[in-house]
Amino acid sequence: MRLLVTGGAGFIGTNFVRYVHSARPDWHIRVLDKLTYAGRRENLQDLEGSGRYQFVRGDICDPVAVRGVMSDVDAVVNFAAETHVDRSIMDAGSFVRTDIEGVWVLLEELRRGSPAGDSTRFIQISTDEVYGSVEQGLSKESDQLRPTSPYSASKAGGELLAMAYFHTHGVAVTVTRSSNNYGPWQYPEKLIPLFITNALEGQPLPLYGDGGNRRDWLYVEDQCAALLAVLEKGTPGAVYNIGGGQELENSRVARAIVEATGASEDLIRLVADRPGHDRRYGLDCSRVRTETGWHPVTPFEEGLARTVEWYRENVSWWSGIKSGEFRKYYESMYGGRLSAGRGPSAGGKV
Ligand code: NAD
Ligand code: TYD
């Protein structure tokens, strides 16, 4: 198997490349990554001498770069995306480019290089956020998509285009829709790594709104196992929900992080809400379970403990990130919110 992993230097990509490199010792893996603020080549540096891993820097929106890496592969797993909802609210341009146009460039190359009927597999990694906020119950793959943020709308555009290339051009597309992942190597802008690293630094944990929004949490190693199962046993033309089955209120996650890091609960601050903040997502994962046998195995407490340990042991990885471009981002995202924020002691019950 010759596998192309686009966006392989980001959070899930890094974990997936490492997982597959170890689980499938005869597979060759090539990563194509633009190395945006969220990508780090050094995450995978230790694999570079293995003879089964190659890193190429490039943009999925660039047809020449894509052509150069795709001609000899058996499967493509596309993680490359702009991924942070808050950044999509500040500026959606790069989301539309990478998450829609970039997917189109990959699909065009697959179509061009593989006349209909050829079997180069294409796994498009999508998200539970394409269903929009689901106050109750669980979303099935056949449910209507109602994305609400520029991020989720772009991801919906990308996966719909991918499925259109399956139906129209016979490209062997499979789509996965995952819930919120957490674990090692996650850029510290998302809830769990931001709160862990802030707690370790004694900084406030800014909880949006009333802290009652709910997410389903999936440990990244379980996500990697699911994606390998879908690659090996999934059906072209199918969509698979991949969830952790562990739904928690954000305030509960914040408290679990405070406990796991030994920080003070006073660090938790209720701050101004995210505009258009989806209240809840929930996934029915019976299809992936029935068709591939996969199910998540890591309880949240265990996954969180492993994640906290990783961030404790890899301070140089995240402190470098947090001292760079991140500072400007953090100030514009949280500066006003935190100076106007309410702590539990000021009456904001968490
Ligand atoms: P991430 O932001 O950590 O990494 C994204 C990677 O893509 C980075 O390495 C970045 O350099 C690269 N990239 C960005 N634009 C690129 C371009 N134009 N060309 C080539 N490379 C580019 O993201 P992540 O959290 O690892 O998410 C990976 C995928 O999984 C995304 O498609 C995301 O939408 C999806 N997803 C993530 C989650 C989650 O909880 N993290 C949940 C569901 C789905
Ligand atoms: P996030 O990790 O950004 O993932 P997503 O929005 O894609 O689900 O956020 C997870 C939840 O945590 C979401 O309800 C927003 C909330 N949140 C906060 O309360 N504070 C924060 O600083 C961040 C980043 C997120």
Tab-separated table of C-alpha atoms and ligand atoms in Angstrom:
chain	number	residue	atom	x	y	z
A	1	MET	CA	0.000	0.000	0.000
A	2	ARG	CA	1.276	3.435	-0.931
A	3	LEU	CA	-0.654	5.980	1.079
A	4	LEU	CA	-0.790	9.746	0.591
A	5	VAL	CA	-1.772	11.642	3.740
A	6	THR	CA	-2.596	15.283	3.051
A	7	GLY	CA	-2.441	17.535	6.103
A	8	GLY	CA	-0.377	14.829	7.838
A	9	ALA	CA	1.656	17.305	9.911
A	10	GLY	CA	-1.371	18.532	11.878
A	11	PHE	CA	-2.970	17.030	14.975
A	12	ILE	CA	-4.962	14.020	13.722
A	13	GLY	CA	-2.671	13.569	10.698
A	14	THR	CA	0.409	13.238	12.923
A	15	ASN	CA	-1.309	10.664	15.120
A	16	PHE	CA	-2.653	8.782	12.078
A	17	VAL	CA	0.702	8.630	10.269
A	18	ARG	CA	2.410	7.347	13.417
A	19	TYR	CA	-0.395	4.838	14.029
A	20	VAL	CA	-0.333	3.419	10.488
A	21	HIS	CA	3.482	3.445	10.299
A	22	SER	CA	3.539	1.184	13.331
A	23	ALA	CA	0.408	-0.929	12.620
A	24	ARG	CA	1.165	-1.647	8.940
A	25	PRO	CA	4.945	-2.214	8.666
A	26	ASP	CA	4.832	-2.866	4.897
A	27	TRP	CA	2.995	0.339	3.976
A	28	HIS	CA	4.679	3.420	2.508
A	29	ILE	CA	3.368	6.775	3.649
A	30	ARG	CA	3.856	10.139	1.953
A	31	VAL	CA	2.690	13.332	3.625
A	32	LEU	CA	1.779	16.482	1.683
A	33	ASP	CA	1.385	19.454	4.012
A	34	LYS	CA	1.487	23.214	3.510
A	35	LEU	CA	2.756	23.730	7.060
A	36	THR	CA	0.322	26.472	8.009
A	37	TYR	CA	0.410	27.733	11.599
A	38	ALA	CA	-1.174	24.363	12.575
A	39	GLY	CA	1.322	22.013	10.880
A	40	ARG	CA	4.766	20.887	12.156
A	41	ARG	CA	7.158	18.759	10.157
A	42	GLU	CA	9.122	17.929	13.318
A	43	ASN	CA	6.107	15.992	14.681
A	44	LEU	CA	7.117	13.201	12.299
A	45	GLN	CA	10.863	13.839	12.035
A	46	ASP	CA	11.797	10.556	13.721
A	47	LEU	CA	10.042	8.596	10.923
A	48	GLU	CA	12.144	10.223	8.196
A	49	GLY	CA	14.949	7.656	8.415
A	50	SER	CA	12.600	4.656	8.231
A	51	GLY	CA	12.579	4.376	4.443
A	52	ARG	CA	8.765	4.096	4.523
A	53	TYR	CA	7.917	7.729	5.132
A	54	GLN	CA	8.381	10.819	3.000
A	55	PHE	CA	7.493	14.441	3.724
A	56	VAL	CA	6.650	16.895	0.936
A	57	ARG	CA	5.763	20.504	1.634
A	58	GLY	CA	2.932	21.729	-0.585
A	59	ASP	CA	-0.578	23.125	-0.839
A	60	ILE	CA	-3.576	20.969	-1.785
A	61	CYS	CA	-4.887	23.988	-3.710
A	62	ASP	CA	-1.860	23.797	-6.033
A	63	PRO	CA	-2.531	21.310	-8.870
A	64	VAL	CA	1.188	21.005	-9.725
A	65	ALA	CA	2.126	20.089	-6.140
A	66	VAL	CA	-0.780	17.641	-5.970
A	67	ARG	CA	0.104	15.997	-9.290
A	68	GLY	CA	3.686	15.543	-8.122
A	69	VAL	CA	2.700	13.433	-5.106
A	70	MET	CA	-0.389	11.592	-6.289
A	71	SER	CA	0.553	9.686	-9.433
A	72	ASP	CA	1.806	6.492	-7.748
A	73	VAL	CA	-0.418	6.128	-4.669
A	74	ASP	CA	-3.150	3.564	-3.903
A	75	ALA	CA	-5.088	5.714	-1.448
A	76	VAL	CA	-5.370	9.320	-0.278
A	77	VAL	CA	-6.542	10.332	3.197
A	78	ASN	CA	-7.309	14.051	3.276
A	79	PHE	CA	-6.872	15.758	6.653
A	80	ALA	CA	-5.675	19.061	5.132
A	81	ALA	CA	-8.012	21.808	6.244
A	82	GLU	CA	-8.415	25.007	8.155
A	83	THR	CA	-10.043	23.626	11.292
A	84	HIS	CA	-10.741	26.172	14.014
A	85	VAL	CA	-14.301	27.521	14.225
A	86	ASP	CA	-13.242	30.729	16.021
A	87	ARG	CA	-10.718	31.566	13.276
A	88	SER	CA	-13.401	30.924	10.621
A	89	ILE	CA	-15.542	33.552	12.337
A	90	MET	CA	-12.683	36.082	12.159
A	91	ASP	CA	-11.834	35.340	8.489
A	92	ALA	CA	-13.373	32.581	6.377
A	93	GLY	CA	-11.257	33.034	3.220
A	94	SER	CA	-8.655	30.342	3.878
A	95	PHE	CA	-11.450	27.940	4.936
A	96	VAL	CA	-13.237	28.308	1.622
A	97	ARG	CA	-9.950	27.892	-0.260
A	98	THR	CA	-8.546	24.835	1.502
A	99	ASP	CA	-11.680	23.054	2.721
A	100	ILE	CA	-13.589	23.382	-0.568
A	101	GLU	CA	-11.249	24.380	-3.394
A	102	GLY	CA	-8.398	22.200	-2.086
A	103	VAL	CA	-10.686	19.167	-2.012
A	104	TRP	CA	-11.729	19.950	-5.590
A	105	VAL	CA	-8.060	20.052	-6.709
A	106	LEU	CA	-7.442	16.627	-5.110
A	107	LEU	CA	-10.585	15.202	-6.735
A	108	GLU	CA	-9.708	16.615	-10.163
A	109	GLU	CA	-6.296	14.996	-9.977
A	110	LEU	CA	-7.842	11.664	-8.959
A	111	ARG	CA	-10.303	11.930	-11.798
A	112	ARG	CA	-7.592	12.855	-14.315
A	113	GLY	CA	-5.115	10.235	-13.151
A	114	SER	CA	-7.634	7.472	-12.645
A	115	PRO	CA	-10.189	7.021	-15.410
A	116	ALA	CA	-13.598	5.953	-14.034
A	117	GLY	CA	-13.454	2.498	-12.513
A	118	ASP	CA	-9.865	2.784	-11.278
A	119	SER	CA	-9.696	2.214	-7.564
A	120	THR	CA	-7.446	4.851	-5.955
A	121	ARG	CA	-9.321	5.335	-2.685
A	122	PHE	CA	-10.052	8.833	-1.376
A	123	ILE	CA	-11.032	9.268	2.282
A	124	GLN	CA	-12.348	12.754	3.018
A	125	ILE	CA	-12.188	13.550	6.748
A	126	SER	CA	-15.271	15.548	7.633
A	127	THR	CA	-16.945	16.484	10.893
A	128	ASP	CA	-20.106	16.048	12.965
A	129	GLU	CA	-20.441	19.843	12.722
A	130	VAL	CA	-21.903	19.512	9.195
A	131	TYR	CA	-25.195	18.371	10.816
A	132	GLY	CA	-25.434	21.664	12.689
A	133	SER	CA	-26.582	21.915	16.290
A	134	VAL	CA	-28.622	18.870	17.365
A	135	GLU	CA	-30.381	19.599	20.643
A	136	GLN	CA	-31.525	16.005	21.179
A	137	GLY	CA	-30.946	12.565	19.693
A	138	LEU	CA	-28.195	11.331	17.407
A	139	SER	CA	-27.462	12.266	13.789
A	140	LYS	CA	-27.528	9.504	11.193
A	141	GLU	CA	-25.477	9.695	8.003
A	142	SER	CA	-28.685	10.181	5.958
A	143	ASP	CA	-29.764	13.259	7.967
A	144	GLN	CA	-29.917	16.663	6.333
A	145	LEU	CA	-26.784	18.823	6.638
A	146	ARG	CA	-27.384	22.190	8.322
A	147	PRO	CA	-23.919	23.651	8.972
A	148	THR	CA	-23.925	26.953	10.839
A	149	SER	CA	-20.310	28.191	11.059
A	150	PRO	CA	-18.053	29.201	8.154
A	151	TYR	CA	-15.865	26.212	9.167
A	152	SER	CA	-18.659	23.639	9.100
A	153	ALA	CA	-20.186	25.114	5.929
A	154	SER	CA	-16.797	24.823	4.182
A	155	LYS	CA	-16.365	21.231	5.391
A	156	ALA	CA	-19.883	20.410	4.152
A	157	GLY	CA	-18.980	21.912	0.767
A	158	GLY	CA	-15.832	19.785	0.585
A	159	GLU	CA	-17.516	16.500	1.412
A	160	LEU	CA	-20.514	17.142	-0.873
A	161	LEU	CA	-18.135	17.868	-3.740
A	162	ALA	CA	-16.248	14.662	-2.949
A	163	MET	CA	-19.455	12.613	-3.072
A	164	ALA	CA	-20.406	14.344	-6.326
A	165	TYR	CA	-17.127	13.059	-7.830
A	166	PHE	CA	-18.054	9.549	-6.683
A	167	HIS	CA	-21.458	9.711	-8.340
A	168	THR	CA	-20.408	11.589	-11.460
A	169	HIS	CA	-16.856	10.466	-12.166
A	170	GLY	CA	-16.514	7.165	-10.295
A	171	VAL	CA	-13.786	8.423	-7.937
A	172	ALA	CA	-13.674	5.939	-4.993
A	173	VAL	CA	-14.678	8.462	-2.301
A	174	THR	CA	-15.532	7.603	1.298
A	175	VAL	CA	-16.453	10.334	3.812
A	176	THR	CA	-15.988	10.137	7.582
A	177	ARG	CA	-17.708	12.536	9.994
A	178	SER	CA	-15.960	12.568	13.369
A	179	SER	CA	-16.799	14.108	16.676
A	180	ASN	CA	-14.348	16.269	18.685
A	181	ASN	CA	-10.915	14.653	18.892
A	182	TYR	CA	-8.415	15.206	21.697
A	183	GLY	CA	-4.964	13.839	22.478
A	184	PRO	CA	-1.248	14.510	21.884
A	185	TRP	CA	-0.008	17.010	19.263
A	186	GLN	CA	-3.193	19.099	19.191
A	187	TYR	CA	-2.524	22.781	18.513
A	188	PRO	CA	-3.362	24.616	21.736
A	189	GLU	CA	-6.228	26.711	20.312
A	190	LYS	CA	-8.935	24.023	20.706
A	191	LEU	CA	-10.764	23.595	24.017
A	192	ILE	CA	-8.855	20.691	25.589
A	193	PRO	CA	-5.226	21.580	24.731
A	194	LEU	CA	-5.884	25.288	25.379
A	195	PHE	CA	-7.312	24.571	28.807
A	196	ILE	CA	-4.610	22.011	29.704
A	197	THR	CA	-1.754	24.326	28.751
A	198	ASN	CA	-3.411	27.372	30.366
A	199	ALA	CA	-3.982	25.355	33.548
A	200	LEU	CA	-0.337	24.247	33.570
A	201	GLU	CA	0.669	27.917	33.205
A	202	GLY	CA	-1.787	29.143	35.862
A	203	GLN	CA	-3.698	31.142	33.216
A	204	PRO	CA	-7.512	31.552	33.063
A	205	LEU	CA	-9.679	28.938	31.306
A	206	PRO	CA	-12.162	30.975	29.201
A	207	LEU	CA	-15.421	29.056	29.019
A	208	TYR	CA	-17.857	30.411	26.409
A	209	GLY	CA	-21.421	31.364	27.288
A	210	ASP	CA	-22.935	29.421	30.193
A	211	GLY	CA	-20.480	26.500	29.803
A	212	GLY	CA	-23.446	24.242	29.008
A	213	ASN	CA	-22.657	23.487	25.339
A	214	ARG	CA	-22.054	19.790	24.780
A	215	ARG	CA	-19.585	17.898	22.637
A	216	ASP	CA	-18.910	14.205	22.054
A	217	TRP	CA	-15.240	13.445	22.790
A	218	LEU	CA	-13.152	10.919	20.834
A	219	TYR	CA	-9.609	10.032	21.874
A	220	VAL	CA	-7.404	10.474	18.812
A	221	GLU	CA	-6.006	6.936	18.913
A	222	ASP	CA	-9.565	5.602	18.612
A	223	GLN	CA	-10.069	7.953	15.670
A	224	CYS	CA	-6.925	6.533	13.998
A	225	ALA	CA	-8.163	2.957	14.464
A	226	ALA	CA	-11.521	3.954	12.967
A	227	LEU	CA	-9.918	5.567	9.930
A	228	LEU	CA	-7.731	2.540	9.266
A	229	ALA	CA	-10.819	0.308	9.557
A	230	VAL	CA	-12.706	2.538	7.085
A	231	LEU	CA	-9.743	2.533	4.698
A	232	GLU	CA	-9.495	-1.259	4.769
A	233	LYS	CA	-13.136	-2.303	5.142
A	234	GLY	CA	-15.282	0.723	4.266
A	235	THR	CA	-17.272	1.087	1.059
A	236	PRO	CA	-16.704	3.724	-1.620
A	237	GLY	CA	-19.735	5.999	-1.825
A	238	ALA	CA	-20.478	5.607	1.902
A	239	VAL	CA	-20.418	8.152	4.733
A	240	TYR	CA	-19.428	6.973	8.239
A	241	ASN	CA	-20.081	8.748	11.530
A	242	ILE	CA	-17.192	8.242	13.979
A	243	GLY	CA	-17.918	9.275	17.557
A	244	GLY	CA	-16.485	8.627	20.983
A	245	GLY	CA	-19.896	8.070	22.613
A	246	GLN	CA	-18.799	10.327	25.486
A	247	GLU	CA	-20.892	13.447	25.564
A	248	LEU	CA	-19.964	16.092	28.121
A	249	GLU	CA	-20.862	19.667	28.945
A	250	ASN	CA	-17.929	22.028	28.420
A	251	SER	CA	-18.027	23.028	32.106
A	252	ARG	CA	-17.560	19.367	33.035
A	253	VAL	CA	-14.548	19.136	30.683
A	254	ALA	CA	-13.083	22.283	32.265
A	255	ARG	CA	-13.489	20.820	35.748
A	256	ALA	CA	-11.940	17.503	34.663
A	257	ILE	CA	-8.910	19.420	33.322
A	258	VAL	CA	-8.570	21.388	36.545
A	259	GLU	CA	-8.597	18.104	38.478
A	260	ALA	CA	-6.197	16.308	36.152
A	261	THR	CA	-3.664	19.153	36.189
A	262	GLY	CA	-4.027	19.994	39.881
A	263	ALA	CA	-4.883	23.623	39.032
A	264	SER	CA	-7.312	25.823	40.951
A	265	GLU	CA	-10.989	25.798	39.915
A	266	ASP	CA	-10.887	29.604	40.239
A	267	LEU	CA	-9.088	29.682	36.875
A	268	ILE	CA	-12.367	28.805	35.107
A	269	ARG	CA	-13.996	32.016	33.779
A	270	LEU	CA	-17.298	32.351	31.994
A	271	VAL	CA	-16.702	34.707	29.056
A	272	ALA	CA	-18.703	36.127	26.135
A	273	ASP	CA	-20.090	33.392	23.911
A	274	ARG	CA	-18.918	32.412	20.427
A	275	PRO	CA	-21.289	33.894	17.810
A	276	GLY	CA	-23.588	31.183	16.402
A	277	HIS	CA	-22.258	28.664	18.959
A	278	ASP	CA	-23.734	25.204	18.230
A	279	ARG	CA	-25.247	23.860	21.447
A	280	ARG	CA	-24.692	20.164	20.896
A	281	TYR	CA	-23.630	17.461	18.429
A	282	GLY	CA	-24.362	13.741	18.737
A	283	LEU	CA	-23.605	10.862	16.367
A	284	ASP	CA	-25.264	7.517	15.697
A	285	CYS	CA	-22.251	5.310	14.889
A	286	SER	CA	-24.040	2.038	14.174
A	287	ARG	CA	-22.975	1.988	10.508
A	288	VAL	CA	-19.224	2.047	11.141
A	289	ARG	CA	-19.633	-0.523	13.901
A	290	THR	CA	-21.700	-2.904	11.764
A	291	GLU	CA	-19.598	-2.578	8.613
A	292	THR	CA	-16.074	-2.472	10.068
A	293	GLY	CA	-16.393	-3.734	13.652
A	294	TRP	CA	-14.753	-0.560	14.996
A	295	HIS	CA	-15.866	0.967	18.269
A	296	PRO	CA	-14.102	3.434	20.592
A	297	VAL	CA	-12.241	1.891	23.548
A	298	THR	CA	-10.734	4.810	25.493
A	299	PRO	CA	-12.833	6.221	28.364
A	300	PHE	CA	-12.679	10.025	28.623
A	301	GLU	CA	-10.927	10.012	32.023
A	302	GLU	CA	-8.186	7.743	30.684
A	303	GLY	CA	-7.755	9.678	27.426
A	304	LEU	CA	-7.627	12.951	29.335
A	305	ALA	CA	-5.030	11.604	31.784
A	306	ARG	CA	-2.864	10.450	28.868
A	307	THR	CA	-3.280	13.806	27.139
A	308	VAL	CA	-2.374	15.817	30.247
A	309	GLU	CA	0.689	13.631	30.733
A	310	TRP	CA	1.761	14.262	27.121
A	311	TYR	CA	1.430	18.053	27.500
A	312	ARG	CA	3.336	17.897	30.790
A	313	GLU	CA	6.158	15.960	29.130
A	314	ASN	CA	6.268	18.083	25.967
A	315	VAL	CA	6.267	21.631	27.294
A	316	SER	CA	8.843	22.724	24.701
A	317	TRP	CA	6.465	21.648	21.880
A	318	TRP	CA	3.604	23.877	23.015
A	319	SER	CA	5.420	26.699	24.793
A	320	GLY	CA	7.193	27.490	21.496
A	321	ILE	CA	3.845	27.632	19.722
A	322	LYS	CA	2.226	29.759	22.417
A	323	SER	CA	4.976	32.368	22.321
A	324	GLY	CA	4.744	33.022	18.567
A	325	GLU	CA	1.884	34.112	16.258
A	326	PHE	CA	-0.423	32.535	18.800
A	327	ARG	CA	-0.015	35.480	21.184
A	328	LYS	CA	-1.610	37.911	18.740
A	329	TYR	CA	-4.396	35.467	18.044
A	330	TYR	CA	-4.980	34.891	21.752
A	331	GLU	CA	-5.106	38.590	22.529
A	332	SER	CA	-7.634	39.298	19.766
A	333	MET	CA	-9.781	36.257	20.657
A	334	TYR	CA	-9.654	36.438	24.451
A	335	GLY	CA	-8.217	39.792	25.582
A	336	GLY	CA	-11.537	41.670	25.668
A	337	ARG	CA	-13.478	38.626	26.799
A	338	LEU	CA	-11.240	37.971	29.794
A	339	SER	CA	-11.078	41.567	30.941
A	340	ALA	CA	-14.910	41.650	30.875
A	341	GLY	CA	-15.291	38.022	32.038
A	342	ARG	CA	-16.949	36.766	35.176
A	343	GLY	CA	-15.259	34.299	37.496
A	344	PRO	CA	-17.225	31.952	39.732
A	345	SER	CA	-16.364	34.203	42.654
A	346	ALA	CA	-18.098	37.109	40.857
A	347	GLY	CA	-21.307	35.131	40.584
A	348	GLY	CA	-20.863	33.256	37.291
A	349	LYS	CA	-21.721	29.765	38.503
A	350	VAL	CA	-19.700	27.191	36.515
B	1	NAD	P1	-5.092	20.716	12.277
B	1	NAD	O1	-5.534	22.120	12.148
B	1	NAD	O2	-4.358	20.287	13.498
B	1	NAD	O3	-4.158	20.322	11.047
B	1	NAD	C1	-4.457	20.679	9.720
B	1	NAD	C2	-3.226	20.336	8.883
B	1	NAD	O4	-3.528	20.654	7.510
B	1	NAD	C3	-1.979	21.145	9.258
B	1	NAD	O5	-0.849	20.309	9.255
B	1	NAD	C4	-1.884	22.180	8.143
B	1	NAD	O6	-0.549	22.612	7.893
B	1	NAD	C5	-2.447	21.402	6.970
B	1	NAD	N1	-2.999	22.272	5.910
B	1	NAD	C6	-3.839	23.329	6.070
B	1	NAD	N2	-4.104	23.876	4.867
B	1	NAD	C7	-3.429	23.145	3.941
B	1	NAD	C8	-3.328	23.198	2.519
B	1	NAD	N3	-3.961	24.144	1.826
B	1	NAD	N4	-2.564	22.278	1.893
B	1	NAD	C9	-1.889	21.331	2.592
B	1	NAD	N5	-1.938	21.235	3.936
B	1	NAD	C10	-2.722	22.122	4.589
B	1	NAD	O7	-6.399	19.827	12.051
B	1	NAD	P2	-6.876	18.476	12.741
B	1	NAD	O8	-7.543	18.790	14.003
B	1	NAD	O9	-5.772	17.490	12.676
B	1	NAD	O10	-8.012	18.035	11.722
B	1	NAD	C11	-7.716	17.206	10.607
B	1	NAD	C12	-8.973	16.982	9.794
B	1	NAD	O11	-9.971	16.361	10.605
B	1	NAD	C13	-9.603	18.266	9.264
B	1	NAD	O12	-10.072	18.009	7.969
B	1	NAD	C14	-10.751	18.533	10.213
B	1	NAD	O13	-11.783	19.245	9.572
B	1	NAD	C15	-11.166	17.124	10.564
B	1	NAD	N6	-11.797	16.990	11.880
B	1	NAD	C16	-11.139	17.386	13.010
B	1	NAD	C17	-11.726	17.199	14.253
B	1	NAD	C18	-11.022	17.606	15.530
B	1	NAD	O14	-11.624	17.496	16.609
B	1	NAD	N7	-9.769	18.024	15.495
B	1	NAD	C19	-13.007	16.626	14.348
B	1	NAD	C20	-13.645	16.236	13.173
B	1	NAD	C21	-13.029	16.414	11.947
B	2	TYD	P1	-13.411	23.652	20.022
B	2	TYD	O1	-12.324	22.866	20.667
B	2	TYD	O2	-13.067	24.951	19.379
B	2	TYD	O3	-14.122	22.663	18.998
B	2	TYD	P2	-15.508	22.875	18.155
B	2	TYD	O4	-15.976	24.257	18.277
B	2	TYD	O5	-15.053	22.566	16.769
B	2	TYD	O6	-16.464	21.878	18.728
B	2	TYD	O7	-14.543	23.936	21.103
B	2	TYD	C1	-15.169	22.879	21.815
B	2	TYD	C2	-16.234	23.495	22.698
B	2	TYD	O8	-15.591	24.303	23.695
B	2	TYD	C3	-17.177	24.409	21.964
B	2	TYD	O9	-18.474	24.301	22.541
B	2	TYD	C4	-16.616	25.801	22.235
B	2	TYD	C5	-16.019	25.664	23.615
B	2	TYD	N1	-14.842	26.517	23.883
B	2	TYD	C6	-14.813	27.327	25.027
B	2	TYD	O10	-15.760	27.341	25.842
B	2	TYD	N2	-13.710	28.097	25.233
B	2	TYD	C7	-12.650	28.124	24.382
B	2	TYD	O11	-11.674	28.878	24.627
B	2	TYD	C8	-12.680	27.266	23.234
B	2	TYD	C9	-11.546	27.242	22.258
B	2	TYD	C10	-13.797	26.478	23.024
